[in-house]
Short mmCIF file of C-alpha atoms in Angstrom, two decimals:
data_model
loop_
_atom_site.label_atom_id
_atom_site.label_comp_id
_atom_site.label_asym_id
_atom_site.label_seq_id
_atom_site.Cartn_x
_atom_site.Cartn_y
_atom_site.Cartn_z
CA UNK M 15 49.41 -90.09 -10.76
CA UNK M 16 48.73 -91.28 -14.31
CA UNK M 17 51.43 -91.46 -16.98
CA UNK M 18 50.85 -92.08 -20.68
CA UNK M 19 54.43 -93.33 -20.93
CA UNK M 20 53.93 -95.92 -18.14
CA UNK M 21 50.49 -97.58 -18.20
CA UNK M 22 49.39 -98.50 -14.70
CA UNK M 23 51.55 -95.85 -13.01
CA UNK M 24 48.60 -94.75 -10.88
CA UNK M 25 48.80 -98.07 -9.00
CA UNK M 26 51.92 -96.72 -7.25
CA UNK M 27 49.78 -94.39 -5.17
CA UNK M 28 51.15 -91.28 -3.44
CA UNK M 29 54.67 -92.24 -2.26
CA UNK M 30 57.44 -90.46 -4.18
CA UNK M 31 54.97 -88.30 -6.09
CA UNK M 32 55.59 -84.55 -6.36
CA UNK M 33 52.90 -83.71 -3.75
CA UNK M 34 54.38 -86.31 -1.38
CA UNK M 35 57.86 -84.80 -1.74
CA UNK M 36 56.50 -81.31 -1.13
CA UNK M 37 54.74 -82.43 2.05
CA UNK M 38 57.85 -84.27 3.21
CA UNK M 39 60.08 -81.21 2.75
CA UNK M 40 57.60 -79.13 4.74
CA UNK M 41 57.59 -81.75 7.50
CA UNK M 42 61.39 -81.63 7.70
CA UNK M 43 61.49 -77.85 8.01
CA UNK M 44 58.70 -77.96 10.58
CA UNK M 45 60.46 -80.65 12.63
CA UNK M 46 63.67 -78.60 12.61
CA UNK M 47 61.80 -75.52 13.84
CA UNK M 48 60.42 -77.63 16.65
CA UNK M 49 63.91 -78.80 17.60
CA UNK M 50 65.06 -75.17 17.66
CA UNK M 51 62.29 -74.35 20.10
CA UNK M 52 60.25 -72.39 17.58
CA UNK M 53 57.48 -74.88 16.66
CA UNK M 54 55.53 -73.93 13.57
CA UNK M 55 53.18 -76.09 11.52
CA UNK M 56 54.06 -75.58 7.85
CA UNK M 57 51.78 -78.18 6.29
CA UNK M 58 49.24 -76.39 4.11
CA UNK M 59 51.25 -73.19 3.98
CA UNK M 60 52.51 -74.31 0.56
CA UNK M 61 50.15 -76.44 -1.54
CA UNK M 62 50.10 -78.53 -4.69
CA UNK M 63 49.09 -75.41 -6.59
CA UNK M 64 52.57 -74.01 -5.86
CA UNK M 65 54.43 -77.02 -7.28
CA UNK M 66 54.75 -75.84 -10.92
CA UNK M 67 56.25 -72.50 -9.88
CA UNK M 68 58.62 -74.15 -7.41
CA UNK M 69 59.68 -76.69 -10.03
CA UNK M 70 60.42 -73.96 -12.58
CA UNK M 71 62.37 -71.92 -10.06
CA UNK M 72 64.38 -74.96 -8.94
CA UNK M 73 66.63 -74.69 -11.98
CA UNK M 74 68.21 -71.50 -10.70
CA UNK M 75 69.71 -73.19 -7.63
CA UNK M 76 69.70 -76.78 -8.85
CA UNK M 77 67.23 -78.13 -6.28
CA UNK M 78 63.61 -77.54 -5.18
CA UNK M 79 64.42 -76.63 -1.57
CA UNK M 80 65.68 -73.14 -2.41
CA UNK M 81 62.48 -71.92 -4.13
CA UNK M 82 60.37 -73.68 -1.49
CA UNK M 83 62.15 -71.61 1.18
CA UNK M 84 61.53 -68.47 -0.83
CA UNK M 85 57.78 -69.15 -0.83
CA UNK M 86 57.78 -69.98 2.88
CA UNK M 87 59.65 -66.80 3.78
CA UNK M 88 57.07 -64.76 1.92
CA UNK M 89 54.31 -66.38 3.99
CA UNK M 90 55.94 -66.55 7.42
CA UNK M 91 56.81 -63.81 9.93
CA UNK M 92 60.36 -62.54 9.54
CA UNK M 93 61.41 -63.73 13.02
CA UNK M 94 60.76 -67.45 12.31
CA UNK M 95 64.21 -69.17 12.22
CA UNK M 96 63.30 -71.12 9.10
CA UNK M 97 66.09 -73.41 7.82
CA UNK M 98 68.54 -71.92 10.31
CA UNK M 99 71.69 -74.09 10.33
CA UNK M 100 70.43 -76.47 7.62
CA UNK M 101 71.43 -76.89 4.00
CA UNK M 102 69.28 -77.88 1.04
CA UNK M 103 70.68 -81.40 1.03
CA UNK M 104 69.60 -81.94 4.64
CA UNK M 105 66.01 -81.14 3.74
CA UNK M 106 65.85 -83.06 0.48
CA UNK M 107 67.66 -86.19 1.70
CA UNK M 108 65.52 -86.37 4.85
CA UNK M 109 62.36 -85.77 2.81
CA UNK M 110 63.33 -88.64 0.50
CA UNK M 111 63.76 -90.89 3.52
CA UNK M 112 60.22 -90.00 4.61
CA UNK M 113 58.87 -90.74 1.13
CA UNK M 114 60.71 -94.04 0.75
CA UNK M 115 59.67 -95.14 4.24
CA UNK M 116 56.05 -94.65 3.20
CA UNK M 117 56.75 -96.56 0.00
CA UNK M 118 58.31 -99.42 1.99
CA UNK M 119 55.21 -99.68 4.16
CA UNK M 120 53.02 -99.85 1.08
CA UNK M 121 55.27 -102.50 -0.47
CA UNK M 122 55.16 -104.63 2.67
CA UNK M 123 51.38 -104.67 2.42
CA UNK M 124 51.55 -105.87 -1.19
CA UNK M 125 54.23 -108.45 -0.39
CA UNK M 126 52.15 -109.84 2.47
CA UNK M 127 49.15 -110.14 0.16
CA UNK M 128 51.30 -111.92 -2.42
CA UNK M 129 52.64 -114.30 0.23
CA UNK M 130 49.09 -115.12 1.28
CA UNK M 131 48.04 -115.84 -2.30
CA UNK M 132 51.15 -117.92 -2.97
CA UNK M 133 50.72 -119.98 0.20
CA UNK M 134 47.22 -120.77 -1.01
CA UNK M 135 48.54 -121.90 -4.40
CA UNK M 136 51.28 -124.01 -2.82
CA UNK M 137 48.90 -125.78 -0.46
CA UNK M 138 46.28 -126.36 -3.15
CA UNK M 139 48.77 -127.72 -5.69
CA UNK M 140 51.52 -129.36 -3.66
CA UNK M 141 50.53 -132.65 -5.30
CA UNK M 142 49.57 -131.33 -8.75
CA UNK M 143 51.94 -132.96 -11.26
CA UNK M 144 53.43 -130.98 -14.12
CA UNK M 145 56.47 -131.22 -16.32
CA UNK M 146 59.55 -129.29 -15.26
CA UNK M 147 61.43 -127.43 -17.97
CA UNK M 148 65.13 -126.73 -18.23
CA UNK M 149 66.56 -124.50 -20.96
CA UNK M 150 62.93 -124.16 -22.16
CA UNK M 151 62.58 -127.91 -22.86
CA UNK M 152 60.72 -130.74 -21.11
CA UNK M 153 62.89 -132.24 -18.39
CA UNK M 154 61.46 -134.32 -15.50
CA UNK M 155 58.16 -134.24 -13.61
CA UNK M 156 57.68 -131.87 -10.71
CA UNK M 157 54.64 -130.34 -9.05
CA UNK M 158 53.05 -126.97 -9.56
CA UNK M 159 53.16 -126.65 -5.78
CA UNK M 160 56.94 -126.63 -5.94
CA UNK M 161 56.92 -124.12 -8.78
CA UNK M 162 54.70 -121.81 -6.72
CA UNK M 163 56.87 -122.44 -3.65
CA UNK M 164 59.87 -121.22 -5.63
CA UNK M 165 57.95 -118.04 -6.44
CA UNK M 166 57.06 -117.74 -2.76
CA UNK M 167 60.69 -118.05 -1.72
CA UNK M 168 61.65 -115.08 -3.92
CA UNK M 169 58.86 -112.93 -2.48
CA UNK M 170 59.84 -113.89 1.09
CA UNK M 171 63.44 -112.88 0.39
CA UNK M 172 62.26 -109.55 -1.03
CA UNK M 173 60.06 -108.92 2.00
CA UNK M 174 63.00 -109.56 4.32
CA UNK M 175 65.07 -106.95 2.46
CA UNK M 176 62.33 -104.32 2.54
CA UNK M 177 61.56 -104.96 6.19
CA UNK M 178 65.25 -104.59 7.13
CA UNK M 179 65.56 -101.13 5.56
CA UNK M 180 66.68 -98.23 7.73
CA UNK M 181 65.69 -94.62 7.13
CA UNK M 182 68.18 -92.16 8.66
CA UNK M 183 67.59 -88.44 8.92
CA UNK M 184 70.16 -86.14 7.34
CA UNK M 185 71.25 -83.13 9.39
CA UNK M 186 74.72 -81.92 8.51
CA UNK M 187 74.65 -78.20 7.86
CA UNK M 188 76.38 -76.43 5.01
CA UNK M 189 79.31 -78.84 4.55
CA UNK M 190 78.28 -81.84 6.64
CA UNK M 191 80.23 -80.93 9.79
CA UNK M 192 77.28 -79.49 11.77
CA UNK M 193 78.92 -76.06 11.73
CA UNK M 194 76.60 -73.11 12.25
CA UNK M 195 74.13 -75.11 14.34
CA UNK M 196 75.83 -74.80 17.70
CA UNK M 197 77.27 -77.04 20.39
CA UNK M 198 74.01 -78.97 20.69
CA UNK M 199 73.98 -79.85 16.97
CA UNK M 200 73.95 -83.63 17.41
CA UNK M 201 71.22 -83.37 20.03
CA UNK M 202 69.10 -81.15 17.77
CA UNK M 203 69.61 -83.56 14.89
CA UNK M 204 68.42 -86.42 17.09
CA UNK M 205 65.34 -84.49 18.22
CA UNK M 206 64.47 -83.76 14.61
CA UNK M 207 64.93 -87.38 13.54
CA UNK M 208 62.81 -88.73 16.37
CA UNK M 209 60.02 -86.25 15.73
CA UNK M 210 59.91 -87.55 12.14
CA UNK M 211 60.20 -91.17 13.37
CA UNK M 212 63.44 -91.54 11.41
CA UNK M 213 66.70 -92.99 12.63
CA UNK M 214 69.10 -90.44 14.18
CA UNK M 215 72.38 -90.51 12.25
CA UNK M 216 75.58 -88.61 11.70
CA UNK M 217 75.68 -86.63 8.42
CA UNK M 218 75.87 -88.80 5.31
CA UNK M 219 76.03 -86.12 2.58
CA UNK M 220 78.54 -88.04 0.45
CA UNK M 221 78.17 -91.52 1.98
CA UNK M 222 75.16 -92.72 0.00
CA UNK M 223 74.62 -96.22 1.37
CA UNK M 224 71.18 -95.26 2.80
CA UNK M 225 70.02 -94.58 -0.76
CA UNK M 226 71.72 -97.51 -2.50
CA UNK M 227 70.36 -99.95 0.09
CA UNK M 228 66.83 -98.77 -0.64
CA UNK M 229 67.52 -99.26 -4.33
CA UNK M 230 68.80 -102.79 -3.75
CA UNK M 231 65.71 -103.74 -1.74
CA UNK M 232 63.45 -102.44 -4.49
CA UNK M 233 65.40 -104.38 -7.09
CA UNK M 234 65.07 -107.58 -5.08
CA UNK M 235 61.31 -107.02 -5.28
CA UNK M 236 61.23 -106.53 -9.03
CA UNK M 237 63.58 -109.51 -9.51
CA UNK M 238 61.06 -111.71 -7.69
CA UNK M 239 58.13 -110.13 -9.52
CA UNK M 240 59.75 -110.58 -12.92
CA UNK M 241 60.55 -114.22 -12.29
CA UNK M 242 56.87 -114.95 -11.58
CA UNK M 243 55.67 -112.89 -14.54
CA UNK M 244 58.02 -114.74 -16.89
CA UNK M 245 56.63 -118.11 -15.81
CA UNK M 246 53.05 -116.94 -16.23
CA UNK M 247 53.79 -115.50 -19.66
CA UNK M 248 55.36 -118.74 -20.83
CA UNK M 249 52.76 -121.05 -19.29
CA UNK M 250 49.85 -119.00 -20.66
CA UNK M 251 50.93 -119.45 -24.27
CA UNK M 252 48.14 -121.36 -26.09
CA UNK M 253 50.46 -124.22 -27.01
CA UNK M 254 51.26 -124.73 -23.30
CA UNK M 255 48.07 -123.44 -21.67
CA UNK M 256 48.88 -124.37 -18.06
CA UNK M 257 48.16 -120.97 -16.50
CA UNK M 258 45.91 -118.01 -17.24
CA UNK M 259 45.66 -114.54 -15.77
CA UNK M 260 42.51 -113.47 -13.95
CA UNK M 261 39.94 -112.02 -16.33
CA UNK M 262 38.78 -108.41 -16.07
CA UNK M 263 36.43 -106.58 -18.41
CA UNK M 264 38.32 -104.63 -21.05
CA UNK M 265 41.76 -105.95 -20.07
CA UNK M 266 44.06 -107.85 -22.40
CA UNK M 267 42.43 -106.73 -25.62
CA UNK M 268 44.06 -105.98 -28.94
CA UNK M 269 43.33 -103.02 -31.22
CA UNK M 270 43.66 -105.25 -34.30
CA UNK M 271 42.71 -108.76 -33.12
CA UNK M 272 39.52 -108.81 -31.04
CA UNK M 273 39.82 -112.55 -30.36
CA UNK M 274 42.97 -112.08 -28.24
CA UNK M 275 43.16 -111.93 -24.44
CA UNK M 276 46.73 -110.87 -23.72
CA UNK M 277 48.36 -111.57 -20.32
CA UNK M 278 48.82 -107.85 -19.81
CA UNK M 279 49.42 -107.89 -16.04
CA UNK M 280 52.41 -110.18 -16.54
CA UNK M 281 53.61 -108.06 -19.45
CA UNK M 282 53.60 -104.91 -17.33
CA UNK M 283 55.21 -106.60 -14.33
CA UNK M 284 57.95 -107.93 -16.62
CA UNK M 285 58.38 -104.42 -18.03
CA UNK M 286 59.18 -103.13 -14.54
CA UNK M 287 61.62 -105.97 -13.89
CA UNK M 288 63.44 -105.11 -17.12
CA UNK M 289 63.52 -101.35 -16.47
CA UNK M 290 64.38 -101.04 -12.79
CA UNK M 291 67.95 -102.46 -12.77
CA UNK M 292 69.13 -99.46 -14.79
CA UNK M 293 67.79 -97.09 -12.14
CA UNK M 294 69.42 -99.12 -9.37
CA UNK M 295 72.70 -98.94 -11.28
CA UNK M 296 72.31 -95.16 -11.53
CA UNK M 297 72.01 -94.93 -7.74
CA UNK M 298 75.25 -96.88 -7.34
CA UNK M 299 76.91 -94.75 -10.02
CA UNK M 300 75.85 -91.61 -8.16
CA UNK M 301 77.25 -93.03 -4.91
CA UNK M 302 80.55 -93.89 -6.56
CA UNK M 303 80.78 -90.44 -8.13
CA UNK M 304 80.29 -88.58 -4.85
CA UNK M 305 83.15 -86.26 -3.96
CA UNK M 306 84.12 -83.39 -1.67
CA UNK M 307 81.32 -82.35 0.67
CA UNK M 308 78.55 -82.25 -1.94
CA UNK M 309 78.63 -83.93 -5.35
CA UNK M 310 78.39 -81.89 -8.52
CA UNK M 311 75.56 -83.68 -10.30
CA UNK M 312 75.70 -87.19 -8.82
CA UNK M 313 73.45 -86.21 -5.89
CA UNK M 314 71.05 -84.52 -8.29
CA UNK M 315 70.84 -87.67 -10.39
CA UNK M 316 69.55 -89.72 -7.47
CA UNK M 317 66.18 -88.01 -7.05
CA UNK M 318 64.54 -88.97 -10.33
CA UNK M 319 66.21 -92.40 -10.36
CA UNK M 320 64.90 -93.21 -6.90
CA UNK M 321 61.45 -91.83 -7.75
CA UNK M 322 61.18 -93.89 -10.94
CA UNK M 323 62.57 -97.04 -9.34
CA UNK M 324 60.27 -96.74 -6.33
CA UNK M 325 57.09 -95.96 -8.20
CA UNK M 326 57.72 -98.61 -10.87
CA UNK M 327 58.24 -101.20 -8.13
CA UNK M 328 55.08 -100.15 -6.29
CA UNK M 329 52.95 -100.31 -9.43
CA UNK M 330 54.34 -103.72 -10.37
CA UNK M 331 53.74 -104.98 -6.84
CA UNK M 332 50.07 -104.06 -7.04
CA UNK M 333 49.74 -105.66 -10.48
CA UNK M 334 51.37 -108.87 -9.26
CA UNK M 335 49.11 -109.02 -6.21
CA UNK M 336 46.08 -108.94 -8.49
CA UNK M 337 47.65 -111.51 -10.81
CA UNK M 338 48.40 -114.00 -8.04
CA UNK M 339 45.08 -113.50 -6.28
CA UNK M 340 43.17 -114.68 -9.35
CA UNK M 341 45.67 -116.88 -11.18
CA UNK M 342 43.96 -119.74 -13.04
CA UNK M 343 45.79 -123.06 -12.75
CA UNK M 344 44.80 -125.51 -15.50
CA UNK M 345 45.67 -128.85 -13.97
CA UNK M 346 44.26 -130.89 -16.81
CA UNK M 347 46.57 -129.18 -19.27
CA UNK M 348 49.51 -129.79 -16.95
CA UNK M 349 48.62 -133.48 -16.97
CA UNK M 350 48.43 -133.56 -20.76
CA UNK M 351 51.84 -131.92 -21.13
CA UNK M 352 53.31 -134.33 -18.59
CA UNK M 353 52.48 -137.39 -20.71
CA UNK M 354 55.64 -136.88 -22.73
CA UNK M 355 57.99 -136.76 -19.72
CA UNK M 356 59.48 -139.38 -17.44
CA UNK M 357 57.50 -140.20 -14.33
CA UNK M 358 59.64 -139.64 -11.19
CA UNK M 359 58.34 -136.45 -9.48
CA UNK M 360 61.32 -136.17 -7.10
CA UNK M 361 61.37 -135.05 -3.47
CA UNK M 362 59.15 -131.99 -3.83
CA UNK M 363 57.23 -132.39 -0.56
CA UNK M 364 60.08 -131.66 1.92
CA UNK M 365 61.04 -128.52 -0.02
CA UNK M 366 57.46 -127.28 -0.10
CA UNK M 367 57.02 -127.94 3.61
CA UNK M 368 60.13 -125.95 4.51
CA UNK M 369 59.19 -122.92 2.39
CA UNK M 370 55.66 -122.90 3.82
CA UNK M 371 57.12 -123.02 7.34
CA UNK M 372 59.20 -119.95 6.59
CA UNK M 373 56.16 -118.11 5.24
CA UNK M 374 54.15 -118.93 8.37
CA UNK M 375 56.94 -117.68 10.66
CA UNK M 376 57.38 -114.28 8.97
#
């Protein structure tokens, strides 16, 4: 999904796109029908061509589930117990869990690729001397292997957070008390969750930790990504010249200065790291503003915030993977810059060894 306002947005792939959300909502309704003993495959009954009309009609009820149900009821036999006992929030929250679970799987693939690239850099440069910098100024000698190991540690931490995520289904009925579903409500909710390969859970309509935890994991990713991008941006300045991004035809150019090769991957990764904390804060704000049995606007705020946060993180992850896989390390320039520093490199080797051990045990 391209976006003129966010160059590189297509790198995020399908998760949390409008078609992905539509398919997820259909999967939830279909799984619920199966739990009720009336199995019906809904995938394909509503298509991407229906999205604009559903989106326009969503304003009338405040969410896209209501117009989706209207389309489904037009295309299904009248005796199908579609949505029976559910509420719109059940469908949308569970669909978002399906979408974010897919996003998490995609992110884990990118994080693993980044870890592989970083392990290669650490091993290749564990003895490569360079000057360390504190408060932007020359400090003492270190090694580029340790610098890369510090990057690796951040990515490992982010991977741990993503891998630990839980994705609970949401089945609560009209006001979150399972009323209107029947005595077997909890059992039906569990059947539905398991058919979707989600975690069975009690209703969480106004207890939004499942959403804020996803946001926090995504932010830990962009924190790690931004830290690496900042170092590459600084070290690729001509007056420092210790690192360079991988070259690609047509990338890094300037409309006014054809001699330039800008570190555009790092620029765009840093952009994501700067933008995503606001969306994470919005998720926490929405959680804090929840009230009664369904919030009046806070719940509605989450959808776009989570979509933007997730897709920005996924795009940045893919950009960083490419950056690390082809990063050019200019050891001779590191040596030149080191001439003006003191000469004790410190105990870098034990730190590097321990971080590499953690990466190998993941």
